[in-house]
Structure formats: C-alpha cells, structure tokens
mmCIF file of C-alpha atoms in Angstrom:
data_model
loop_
_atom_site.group_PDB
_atom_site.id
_atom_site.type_symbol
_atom_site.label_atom_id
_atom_site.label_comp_id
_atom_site.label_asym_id
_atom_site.label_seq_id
_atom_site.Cartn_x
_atom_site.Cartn_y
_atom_site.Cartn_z
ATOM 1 C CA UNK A 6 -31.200 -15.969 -0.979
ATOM 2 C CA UNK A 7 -31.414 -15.262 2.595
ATOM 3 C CA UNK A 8 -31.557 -11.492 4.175
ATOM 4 C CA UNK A 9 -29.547 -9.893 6.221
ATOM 5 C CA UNK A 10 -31.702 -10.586 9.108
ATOM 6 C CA UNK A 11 -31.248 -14.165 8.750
ATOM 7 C CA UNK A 12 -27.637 -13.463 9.436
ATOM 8 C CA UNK A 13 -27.976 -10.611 12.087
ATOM 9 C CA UNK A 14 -29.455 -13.838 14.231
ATOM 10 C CA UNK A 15 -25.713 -15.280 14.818
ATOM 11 C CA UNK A 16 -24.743 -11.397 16.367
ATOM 12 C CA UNK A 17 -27.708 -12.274 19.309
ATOM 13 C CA UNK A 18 -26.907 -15.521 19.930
ATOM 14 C CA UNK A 19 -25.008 -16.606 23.391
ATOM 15 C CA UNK A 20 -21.534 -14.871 23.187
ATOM 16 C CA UNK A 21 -18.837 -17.468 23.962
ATOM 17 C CA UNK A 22 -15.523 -16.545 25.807
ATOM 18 C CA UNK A 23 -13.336 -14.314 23.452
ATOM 19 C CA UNK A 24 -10.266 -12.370 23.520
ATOM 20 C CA UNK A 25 -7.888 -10.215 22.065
ATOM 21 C CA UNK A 26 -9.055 -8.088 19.450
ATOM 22 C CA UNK A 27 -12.566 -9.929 19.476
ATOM 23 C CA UNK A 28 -13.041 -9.055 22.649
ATOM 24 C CA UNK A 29 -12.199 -5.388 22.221
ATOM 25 C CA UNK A 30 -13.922 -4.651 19.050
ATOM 26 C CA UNK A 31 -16.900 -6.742 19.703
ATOM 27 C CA UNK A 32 -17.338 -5.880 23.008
ATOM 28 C CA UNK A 33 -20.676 -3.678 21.718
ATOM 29 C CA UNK A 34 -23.328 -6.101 20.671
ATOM 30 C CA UNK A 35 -24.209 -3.532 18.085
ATOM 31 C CA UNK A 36 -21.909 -4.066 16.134
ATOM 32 C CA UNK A 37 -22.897 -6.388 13.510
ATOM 33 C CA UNK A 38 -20.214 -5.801 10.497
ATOM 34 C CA UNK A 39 -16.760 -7.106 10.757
ATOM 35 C CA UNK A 40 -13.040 -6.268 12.012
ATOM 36 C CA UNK A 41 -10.403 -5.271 9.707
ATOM 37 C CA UNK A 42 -6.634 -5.155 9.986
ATOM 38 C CA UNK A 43 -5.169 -3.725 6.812
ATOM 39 C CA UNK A 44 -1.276 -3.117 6.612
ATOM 40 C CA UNK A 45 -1.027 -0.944 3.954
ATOM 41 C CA UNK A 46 -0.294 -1.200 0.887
ATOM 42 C CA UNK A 47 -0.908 -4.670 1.006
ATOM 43 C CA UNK A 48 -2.626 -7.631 3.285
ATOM 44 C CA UNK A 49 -5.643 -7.888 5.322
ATOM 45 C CA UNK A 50 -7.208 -9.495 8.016
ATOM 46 C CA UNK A 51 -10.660 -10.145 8.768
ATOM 47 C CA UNK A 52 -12.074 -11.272 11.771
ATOM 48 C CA UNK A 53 -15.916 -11.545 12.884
ATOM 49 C CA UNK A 54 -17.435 -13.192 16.348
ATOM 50 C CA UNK A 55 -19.016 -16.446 16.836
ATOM 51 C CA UNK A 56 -21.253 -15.619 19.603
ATOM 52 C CA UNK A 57 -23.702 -18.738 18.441
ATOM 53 C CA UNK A 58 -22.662 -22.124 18.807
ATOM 54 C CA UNK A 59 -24.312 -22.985 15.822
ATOM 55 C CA UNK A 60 -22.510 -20.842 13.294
ATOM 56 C CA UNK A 61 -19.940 -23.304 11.426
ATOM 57 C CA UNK A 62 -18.847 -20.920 8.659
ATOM 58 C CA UNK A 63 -18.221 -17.113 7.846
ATOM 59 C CA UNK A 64 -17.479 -16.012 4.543
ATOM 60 C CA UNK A 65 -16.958 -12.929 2.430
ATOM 61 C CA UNK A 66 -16.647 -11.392 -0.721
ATOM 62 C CA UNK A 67 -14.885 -8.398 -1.022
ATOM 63 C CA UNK A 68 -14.871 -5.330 -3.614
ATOM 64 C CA UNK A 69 -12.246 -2.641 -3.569
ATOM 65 C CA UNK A 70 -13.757 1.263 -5.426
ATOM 66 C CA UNK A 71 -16.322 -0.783 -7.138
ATOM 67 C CA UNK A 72 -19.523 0.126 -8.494
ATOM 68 C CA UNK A 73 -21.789 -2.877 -7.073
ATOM 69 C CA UNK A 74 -24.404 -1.508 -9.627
ATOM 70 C CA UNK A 75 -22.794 -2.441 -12.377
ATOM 71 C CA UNK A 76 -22.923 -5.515 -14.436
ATOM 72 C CA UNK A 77 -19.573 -7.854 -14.734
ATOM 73 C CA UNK A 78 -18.030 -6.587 -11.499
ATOM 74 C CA UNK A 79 -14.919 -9.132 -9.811
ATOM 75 C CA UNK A 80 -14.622 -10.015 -7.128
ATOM 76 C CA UNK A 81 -11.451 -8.614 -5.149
ATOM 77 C CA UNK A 82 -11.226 -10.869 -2.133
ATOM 78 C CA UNK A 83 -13.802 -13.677 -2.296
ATOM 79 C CA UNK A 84 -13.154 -16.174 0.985
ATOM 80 C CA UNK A 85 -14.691 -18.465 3.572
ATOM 81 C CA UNK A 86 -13.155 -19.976 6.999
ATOM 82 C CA UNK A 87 -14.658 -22.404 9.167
ATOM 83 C CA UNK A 88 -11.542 -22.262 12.177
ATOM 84 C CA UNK A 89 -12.201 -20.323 15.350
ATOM 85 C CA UNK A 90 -9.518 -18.575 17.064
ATOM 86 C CA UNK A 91 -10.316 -16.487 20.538
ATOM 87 C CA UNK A 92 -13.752 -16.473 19.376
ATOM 88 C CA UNK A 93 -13.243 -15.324 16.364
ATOM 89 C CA UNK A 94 -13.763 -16.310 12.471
ATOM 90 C CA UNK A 95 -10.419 -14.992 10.852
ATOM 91 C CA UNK A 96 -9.273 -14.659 7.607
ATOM 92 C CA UNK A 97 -5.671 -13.763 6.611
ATOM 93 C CA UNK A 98 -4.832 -12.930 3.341
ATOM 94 C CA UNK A 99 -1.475 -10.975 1.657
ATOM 95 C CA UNK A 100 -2.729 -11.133 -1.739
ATOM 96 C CA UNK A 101 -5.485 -8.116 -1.649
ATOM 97 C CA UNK A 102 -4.097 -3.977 -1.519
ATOM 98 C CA UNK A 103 -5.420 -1.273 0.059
ATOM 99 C CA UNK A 104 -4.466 2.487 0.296
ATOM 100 C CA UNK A 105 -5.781 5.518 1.691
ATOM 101 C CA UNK A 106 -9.162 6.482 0.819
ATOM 102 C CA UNK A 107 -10.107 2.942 -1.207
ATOM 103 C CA UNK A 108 -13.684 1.742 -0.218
ATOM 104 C CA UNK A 109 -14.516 -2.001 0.375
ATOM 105 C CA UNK A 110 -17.362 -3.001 -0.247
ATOM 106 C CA UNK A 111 -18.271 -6.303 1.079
ATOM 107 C CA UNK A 112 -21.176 -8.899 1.462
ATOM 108 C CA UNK A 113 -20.704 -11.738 4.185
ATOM 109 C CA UNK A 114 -22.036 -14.957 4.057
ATOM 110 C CA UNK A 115 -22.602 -17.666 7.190
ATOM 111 C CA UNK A 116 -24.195 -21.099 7.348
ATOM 112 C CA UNK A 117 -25.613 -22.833 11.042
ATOM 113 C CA UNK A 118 -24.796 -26.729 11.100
ATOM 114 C CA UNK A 119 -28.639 -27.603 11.189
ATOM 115 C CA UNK A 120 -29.340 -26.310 7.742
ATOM 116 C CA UNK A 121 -27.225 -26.067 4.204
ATOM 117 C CA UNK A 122 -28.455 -23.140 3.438
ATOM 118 C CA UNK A 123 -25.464 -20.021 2.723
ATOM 119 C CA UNK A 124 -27.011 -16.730 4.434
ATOM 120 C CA UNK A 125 -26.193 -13.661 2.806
ATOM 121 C CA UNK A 126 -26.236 -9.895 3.648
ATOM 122 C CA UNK A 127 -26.696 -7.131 1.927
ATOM 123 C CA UNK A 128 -24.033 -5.405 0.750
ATOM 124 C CA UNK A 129 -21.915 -3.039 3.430
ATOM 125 C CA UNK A 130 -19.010 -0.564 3.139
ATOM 126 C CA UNK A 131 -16.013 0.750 4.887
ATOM 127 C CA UNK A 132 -13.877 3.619 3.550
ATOM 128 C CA UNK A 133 -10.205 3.245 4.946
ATOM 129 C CA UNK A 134 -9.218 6.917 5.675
ATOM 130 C CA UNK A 135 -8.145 7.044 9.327
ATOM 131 C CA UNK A 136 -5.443 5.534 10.690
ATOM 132 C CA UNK A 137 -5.602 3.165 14.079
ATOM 133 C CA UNK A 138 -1.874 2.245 15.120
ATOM 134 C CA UNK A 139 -1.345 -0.752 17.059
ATOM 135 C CA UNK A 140 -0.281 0.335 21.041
ATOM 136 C CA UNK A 141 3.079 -2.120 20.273
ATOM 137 C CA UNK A 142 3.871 -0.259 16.885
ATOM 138 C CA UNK A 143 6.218 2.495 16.093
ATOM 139 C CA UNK A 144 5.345 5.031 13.319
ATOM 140 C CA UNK A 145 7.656 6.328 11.825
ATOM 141 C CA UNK A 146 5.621 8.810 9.631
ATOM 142 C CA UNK A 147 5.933 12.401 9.626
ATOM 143 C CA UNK A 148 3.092 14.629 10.302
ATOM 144 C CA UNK A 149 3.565 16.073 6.736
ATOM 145 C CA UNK A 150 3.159 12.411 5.637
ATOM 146 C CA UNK A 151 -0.153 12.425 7.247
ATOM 147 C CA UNK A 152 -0.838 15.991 5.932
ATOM 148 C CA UNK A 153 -0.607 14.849 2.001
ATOM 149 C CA UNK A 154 -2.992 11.630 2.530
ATOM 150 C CA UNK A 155 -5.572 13.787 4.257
ATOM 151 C CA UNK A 156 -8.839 13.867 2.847
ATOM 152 C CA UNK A 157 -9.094 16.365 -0.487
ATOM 153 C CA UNK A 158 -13.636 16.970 0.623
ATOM 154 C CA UNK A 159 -12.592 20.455 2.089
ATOM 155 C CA UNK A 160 -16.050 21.517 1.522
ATOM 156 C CA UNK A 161 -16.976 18.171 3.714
ATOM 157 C CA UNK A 162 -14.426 19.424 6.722
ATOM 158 C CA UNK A 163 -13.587 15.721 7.164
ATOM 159 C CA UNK A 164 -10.262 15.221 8.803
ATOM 160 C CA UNK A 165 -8.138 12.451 8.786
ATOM 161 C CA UNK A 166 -7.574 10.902 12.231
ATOM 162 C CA UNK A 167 -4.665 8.953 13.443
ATOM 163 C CA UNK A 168 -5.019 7.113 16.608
ATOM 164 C CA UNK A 169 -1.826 5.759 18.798
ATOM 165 C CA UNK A 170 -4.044 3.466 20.872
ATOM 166 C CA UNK A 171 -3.618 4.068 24.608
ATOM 167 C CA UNK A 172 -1.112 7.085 23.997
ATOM 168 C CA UNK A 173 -2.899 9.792 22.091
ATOM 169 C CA UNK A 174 -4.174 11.068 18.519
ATOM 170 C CA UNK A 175 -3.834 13.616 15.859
ATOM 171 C CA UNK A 176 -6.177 15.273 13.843
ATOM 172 C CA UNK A 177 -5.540 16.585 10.090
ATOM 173 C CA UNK A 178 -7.534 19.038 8.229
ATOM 174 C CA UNK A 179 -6.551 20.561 4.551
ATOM 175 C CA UNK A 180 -6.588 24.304 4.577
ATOM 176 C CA UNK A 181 -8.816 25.351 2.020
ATOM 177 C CA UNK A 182 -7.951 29.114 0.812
ATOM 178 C CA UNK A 183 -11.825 29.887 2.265
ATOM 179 C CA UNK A 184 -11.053 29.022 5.803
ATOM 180 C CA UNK A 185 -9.275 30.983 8.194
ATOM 181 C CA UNK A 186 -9.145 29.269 11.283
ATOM 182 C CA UNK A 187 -10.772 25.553 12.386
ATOM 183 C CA UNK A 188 -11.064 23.913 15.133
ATOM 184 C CA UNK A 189 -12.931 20.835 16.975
ATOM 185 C CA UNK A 190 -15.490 19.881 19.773
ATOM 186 C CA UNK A 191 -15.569 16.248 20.407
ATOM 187 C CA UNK A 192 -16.968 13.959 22.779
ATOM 188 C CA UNK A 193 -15.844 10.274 23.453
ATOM 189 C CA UNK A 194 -18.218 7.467 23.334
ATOM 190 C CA UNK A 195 -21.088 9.934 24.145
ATOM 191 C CA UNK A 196 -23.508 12.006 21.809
ATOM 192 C CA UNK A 197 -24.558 15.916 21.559
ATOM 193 C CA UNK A 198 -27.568 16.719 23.223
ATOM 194 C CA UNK A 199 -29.516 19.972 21.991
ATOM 195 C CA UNK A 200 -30.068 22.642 24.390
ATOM 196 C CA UNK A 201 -28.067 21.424 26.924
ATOM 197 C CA UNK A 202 -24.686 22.597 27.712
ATOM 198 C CA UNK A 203 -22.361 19.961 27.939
ATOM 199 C CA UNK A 204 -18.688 19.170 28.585
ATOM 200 C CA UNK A 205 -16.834 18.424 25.771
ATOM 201 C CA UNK A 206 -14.325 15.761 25.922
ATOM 202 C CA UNK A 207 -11.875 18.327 23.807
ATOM 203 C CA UNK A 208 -12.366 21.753 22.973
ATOM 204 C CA UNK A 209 -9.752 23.267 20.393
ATOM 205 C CA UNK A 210 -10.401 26.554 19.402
ATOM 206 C CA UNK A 211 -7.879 27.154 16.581
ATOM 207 C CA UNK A 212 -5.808 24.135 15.248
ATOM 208 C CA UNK A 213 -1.767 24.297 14.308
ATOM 209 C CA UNK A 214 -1.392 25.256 10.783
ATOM 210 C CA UNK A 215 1.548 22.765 9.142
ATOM 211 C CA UNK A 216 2.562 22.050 5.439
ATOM 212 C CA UNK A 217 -1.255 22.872 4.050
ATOM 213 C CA UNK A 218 -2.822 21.269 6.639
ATOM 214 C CA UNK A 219 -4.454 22.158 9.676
ATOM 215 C CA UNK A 220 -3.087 20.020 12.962
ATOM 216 C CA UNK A 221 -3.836 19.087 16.298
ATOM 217 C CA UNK A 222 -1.775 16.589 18.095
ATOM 218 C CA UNK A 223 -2.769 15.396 21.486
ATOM 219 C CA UNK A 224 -0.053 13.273 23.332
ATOM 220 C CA UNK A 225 -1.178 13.539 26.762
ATOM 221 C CA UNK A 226 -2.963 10.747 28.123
ATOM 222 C CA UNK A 227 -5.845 13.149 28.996
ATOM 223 C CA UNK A 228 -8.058 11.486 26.330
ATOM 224 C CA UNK A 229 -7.197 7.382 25.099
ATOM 225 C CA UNK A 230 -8.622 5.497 22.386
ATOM 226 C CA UNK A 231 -8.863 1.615 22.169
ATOM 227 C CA UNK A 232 -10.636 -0.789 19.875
ATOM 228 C CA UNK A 233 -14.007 -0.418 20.349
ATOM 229 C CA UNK A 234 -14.568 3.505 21.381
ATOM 230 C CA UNK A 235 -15.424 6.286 19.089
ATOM 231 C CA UNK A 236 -14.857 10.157 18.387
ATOM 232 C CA UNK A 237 -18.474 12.225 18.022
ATOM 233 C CA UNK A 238 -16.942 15.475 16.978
ATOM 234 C CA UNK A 239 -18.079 19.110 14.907
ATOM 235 C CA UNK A 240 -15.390 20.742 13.107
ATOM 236 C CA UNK A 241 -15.974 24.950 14.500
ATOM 237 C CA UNK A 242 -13.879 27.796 13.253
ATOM 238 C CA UNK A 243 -13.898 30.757 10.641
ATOM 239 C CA UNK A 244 -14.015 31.125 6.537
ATOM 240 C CA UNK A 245 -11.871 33.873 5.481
ATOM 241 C CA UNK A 246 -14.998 36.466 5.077
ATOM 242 C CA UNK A 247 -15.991 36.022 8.755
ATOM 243 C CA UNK A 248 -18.859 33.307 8.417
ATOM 244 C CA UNK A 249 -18.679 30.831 11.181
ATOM 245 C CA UNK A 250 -17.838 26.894 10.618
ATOM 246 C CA UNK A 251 -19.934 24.824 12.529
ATOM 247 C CA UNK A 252 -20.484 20.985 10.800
ATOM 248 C CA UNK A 253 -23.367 18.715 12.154
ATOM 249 C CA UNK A 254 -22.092 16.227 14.520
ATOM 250 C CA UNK A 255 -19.833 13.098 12.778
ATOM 251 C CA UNK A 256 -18.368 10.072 14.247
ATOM 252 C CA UNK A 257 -15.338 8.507 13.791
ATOM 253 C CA UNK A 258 -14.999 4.854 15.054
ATOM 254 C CA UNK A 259 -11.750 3.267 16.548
ATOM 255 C CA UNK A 260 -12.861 0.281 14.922
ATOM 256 C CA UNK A 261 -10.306 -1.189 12.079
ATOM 257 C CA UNK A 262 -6.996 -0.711 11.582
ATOM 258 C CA UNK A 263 -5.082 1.002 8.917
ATOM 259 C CA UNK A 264 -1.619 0.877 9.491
ATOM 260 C CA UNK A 265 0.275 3.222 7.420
ATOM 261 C CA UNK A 266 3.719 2.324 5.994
ATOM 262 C CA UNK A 267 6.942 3.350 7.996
ATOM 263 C CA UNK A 268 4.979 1.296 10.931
ATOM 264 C CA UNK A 269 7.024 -1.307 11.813
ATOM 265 C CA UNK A 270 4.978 -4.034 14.851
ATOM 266 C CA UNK A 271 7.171 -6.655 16.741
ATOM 267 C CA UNK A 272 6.412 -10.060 14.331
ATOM 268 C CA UNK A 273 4.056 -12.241 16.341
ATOM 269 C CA UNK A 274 3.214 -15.827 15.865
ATOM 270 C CA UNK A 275 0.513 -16.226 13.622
ATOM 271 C CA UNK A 276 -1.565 -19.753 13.225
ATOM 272 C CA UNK A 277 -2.014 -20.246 9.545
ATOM 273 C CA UNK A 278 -5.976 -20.297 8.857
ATOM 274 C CA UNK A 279 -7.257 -21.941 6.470
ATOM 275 C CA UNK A 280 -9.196 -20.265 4.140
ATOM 276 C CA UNK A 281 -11.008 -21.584 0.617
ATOM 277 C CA UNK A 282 -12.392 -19.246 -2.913
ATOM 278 C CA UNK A 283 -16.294 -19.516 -2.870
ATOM 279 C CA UNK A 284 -18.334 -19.499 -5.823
ATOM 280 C CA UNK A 285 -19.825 -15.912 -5.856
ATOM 281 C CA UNK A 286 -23.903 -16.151 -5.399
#
C-alpha cells in the first residue's frame, strides 16, 4: 500500500490552468486535502486539483461519525473519477447526508498513467460545523436558527461561523451560565506573534447576547472572506466570578462549504461526471 507521500507528489507537480472554485480553494499549494460542497441535509461534491499531468484518477472513500478503529466499518461514500473539469477531479453525488457537526472521515486514492499501482493516504478528517454561503445564494435562516446548531463544547469556546462570501460574517457562541461576557480578536490570513503588539483584523469586546447565544454580525464590507482565506481568532471576555477568558489562538478556514437549508442558489448547469464504486483496499 502506498503512503501518503506517494500521493502528496501529484500536489507539487506543474499546476495546469484552473478555475472557478479550483482556482480559489487551491490557490495555496499547501493545501493538500480536498474541496467539499455539501448542501445540507443531503448531496456532496468533491473536487481535488490535477496540478500533474500524470495523475489519471482520484478516488475516495468516505466515512460519516465513524470509528476508523473499529473492525467491520462501511463505507459511506466510496468513489473514483477519472474526468477533469477546470482543473479539477470532481465528484457529484446526491445519495450521501450530512448535518451539522457530522465528521467525515476520508482516505483518497490516485493512480499516475506510468504505473498501476492505486496510491493511498492515510486517513484525514473534516468536521462540518461552519457554514460558507455561496456569494449568489440567499439565506433565508434566522440568526436563532444559527443559534440552536451552534456548537454544545462551551467549555471549548468554539463558535460557529457563518460566512456570506464577499459580504460579511457572523459569529455564534452558546452562553454558558459561567460566562458573563465574550468576545473575539481575530486576524485574517495572518498569525499572532508573542510580544508584539499587533493590529487585529477585529476587535469585539463584548458580543450581542440573542436566544442563548452570544452574536456578532459583521455586514460591512470592512472585513471579506472568499474560498481560500482563513479566520486566526481567541475568544476574550469574562466568567461570571470575574476570571478572564482568553483561548489559545484557533483557526477557522473558508475552505468547504456547508450550505444550510432555507439557502436557495440560482440552478446552474452542471456536466454529469462520471463516477464508479471501488473495491475498498
């Protein structure tokens, strides 16, 4: 079985002309997992670059909240594609479900035309808890909506984010009984630096309280998100005893898309891609 290093070699290969979402995504060589596009509660896209002419297939096998540990696990979405489109591998299928907070864990698989050997990665992850909504869709869900699917790990201080690409973002935290007041220093596409004093990107002192949540909504174009960028941010604030909050530094990547239902995107033309079951290895 080959390593994922064998397969990191097709992510440093010579990047061919792409565009669209592959070139917004991929547009940092670093990242080496792949694009997803999940309309929830059910279908999913996948996409990943061919930036080397010799890649001829991409595969993967997919597991949704599954213990890869265990003996006898299934296989939730097990596919392979060998058609291109905008430099892109893509896979389209409406048969697999996904909801807030459901982990996939997934293991690709590629093959070069020179050999017939099937590389194989290790296995990856991706939690679907923040929201990315297309620039050319309209939400129609209610802050409270977003309020109730916001993460339950109040001892964590992980908010939910929901990104309106190009036109702002919102940020949800559950009040826990323990916390007084939180708040949020973030910096896009750039990292802390200790000891220095830096300018933060945003700054919110004390967040909106709303429907058991703590909110911030930021509408202005003063700070836009695309495919491709991320959020480094530390959750501040007060418990209700007077101890400070201060979390260590988190990111949150504008990277796949979760669109929540109530989101309703102009219907675009789709090419139909072909796509096969593999035997699991």
């Amino acid at each position: 079985m080959a390593s994922l290093k064998a397969l990191i070699l097709f992510l440093i290969g010579v990047t061919g002309s792409q565009a669209g979402i592959c070139q917004d995504v991929f547009k940092n060589p670093n990242v080496t997992g792949p694009f997803f596009k999940v309309s929830e509660p059910q279908g999913i896209e996948v996409y990943f670059p061919k930036r080397d002419v010799k890649q001829e297939m991409f595969g993967i096998k997919i597991y949704k909240n599954q213990d890869l540990r265990r003996k006898n696990i299934s296989c939730d979405l097990c596919v392979n594609t060998t058609n291109v489109e905008d430099g892109c591998f893509k896979i389209k299928s409406t048969t697999l479900a996904v909801k807030t907070g459901d982990v996939l864990k997934y293991v690709m698989l590629g093959k070069l035309s020179e050999s017939p050997t099937i590389l194989v990665s290790n296995a990856q992850s991706t939690e679907f808890t923040d929201y990315v909504i297309p620039a050319n869709c309209n939400c129609r869900e209610s802050s409270g909506g977003y309020c109730s699917k916001a993460s339950s790990k109040i001892t964590d201080y992980r908010p939910l984010f929901v990104f309106h690409e190009s036109t702002g973002f919102a940020v949800y935290l559950p009040k826990a009984m323990s916390t007084a007041v939180a708040g949020m220093q973030a910096l896009k596409n750039a990292n802390f630096r200790r000891g220095d004093k830096q300018t933060f990107d945003l700054d919110i002192e004390s967040f909106a309280e709303r429907k058991g949540c703590f909110v911030y909504e930021a509408t202005a174009p003063m700070l836009r998100f695309g495919l491709g960028d991320h959020l480094n941010f530390i959750v501040t604030g007060k418990k209700t005893g007077g101890e400070k909050i201060r979390t260590d530094p988190r990111k949150v990547f504008v990277h796949d898309y979760f669109i929540p239902v109530g989101c309703t995107c102009p219907s675009e033309p789709l090419k139909t891609v072909k796509a096969k079951p593999i035997n699991l290895i």
